CSV table of C-alpha atoms in Angstrom, one decimal:
chain,number,residue,atom,x,y,z
A,1,UNK,CA,0.0,0.1,0.0
A,2,UNK,CA,1.4,3.4,-1.0
A,3,UNK,CA,1.0,7.0,0.3
A,4,UNK,CA,0.4,10.0,-1.8
A,5,UNK,CA,1.0,13.6,-0.6
A,6,UNK,CA,-0.8,16.7,-1.7
A,7,UNK,CA,1.7,19.2,-3.3
A,8,UNK,CA,-0.5,22.2,-2.2
A,9,UNK,CA,-1.3,21.6,1.4
A,10,UNK,CA,0.6,18.4,2.5
A,11,UNK,CA,-2.3,16.1,3.1
A,12,UNK,CA,-1.3,12.4,2.9
A,13,UNK,CA,-3.7,9.9,1.3
A,14,UNK,CA,-2.7,6.6,2.8
A,15,UNK,CA,-4.1,3.7,0.8
A,16,UNK,CA,-4.1,1.5,3.8
A,17,UNK,CA,-6.4,4.0,5.7
A,18,UNK,CA,-8.5,5.3,2.8
A,19,UNK,CA,-10.5,8.5,3.4
A,20,UNK,CA,-13.3,7.2,5.7
A,21,UNK,CA,-14.6,10.8,6.3
A,22,UNK,CA,-15.4,11.1,2.6
A,23,UNK,CA,-16.7,7.6,2.1
A,24,UNK,CA,-13.4,6.0,0.9
A,25,UNK,CA,-12.8,2.6,2.3
A,26,UNK,CA,-9.5,1.5,3.7
A,27,UNK,CA,-7.5,-0.4,1.2
A,28,UNK,CA,-8.6,1.7,-1.6
A,29,UNK,CA,-5.8,2.3,-4.1
A,30,UNK,CA,-5.1,5.9,-5.1
A,31,UNK,CA,-5.6,5.0,-8.9
A,32,UNK,CA,-9.0,3.6,-8.1
A,33,UNK,CA,-10.3,6.8,-6.4
A,34,UNK,CA,-13.0,8.5,-8.5
A,35,UNK,CA,-11.6,11.0,-11.0
A,36,UNK,CA,-13.6,13.7,-9.2
A,37,UNK,CA,-12.0,12.9,-5.9
A,38,UNK,CA,-10.4,16.0,-4.4
A,39,UNK,CA,-8.0,16.7,-1.5
A,40,UNK,CA,-10.2,16.8,1.7
A,41,UNK,CA,-8.2,19.8,3.0
A,42,UNK,CA,-7.6,22.1,0.1
A,43,UNK,CA,-9.9,20.6,-2.7
A,44,UNK,CA,-7.2,20.3,-5.5
A,45,UNK,CA,-7.5,17.3,-7.9
A,46,UNK,CA,-5.6,14.0,-7.9
A,47,UNK,CA,-3.1,15.5,-10.4
A,48,UNK,CA,-1.7,17.6,-7.5
A,49,UNK,CA,-0.6,14.5,-5.5
A,50,UNK,CA,2.8,12.7,-5.6
A,51,UNK,CA,3.6,9.2,-4.4
A,52,UNK,CA,6.0,9.1,-1.4
């Protein structure tokens, strides 16, 4: 499981944890997130994230 960091605000999407506050189950891979998914802190798109 990988982690992805938002280049704008530093939020980390951890595939192992998902994004339960926004309905994303634990274990959801970043590439499987809906194309409309945005950073829960600053609302930028997936293209602003880098794998760490």
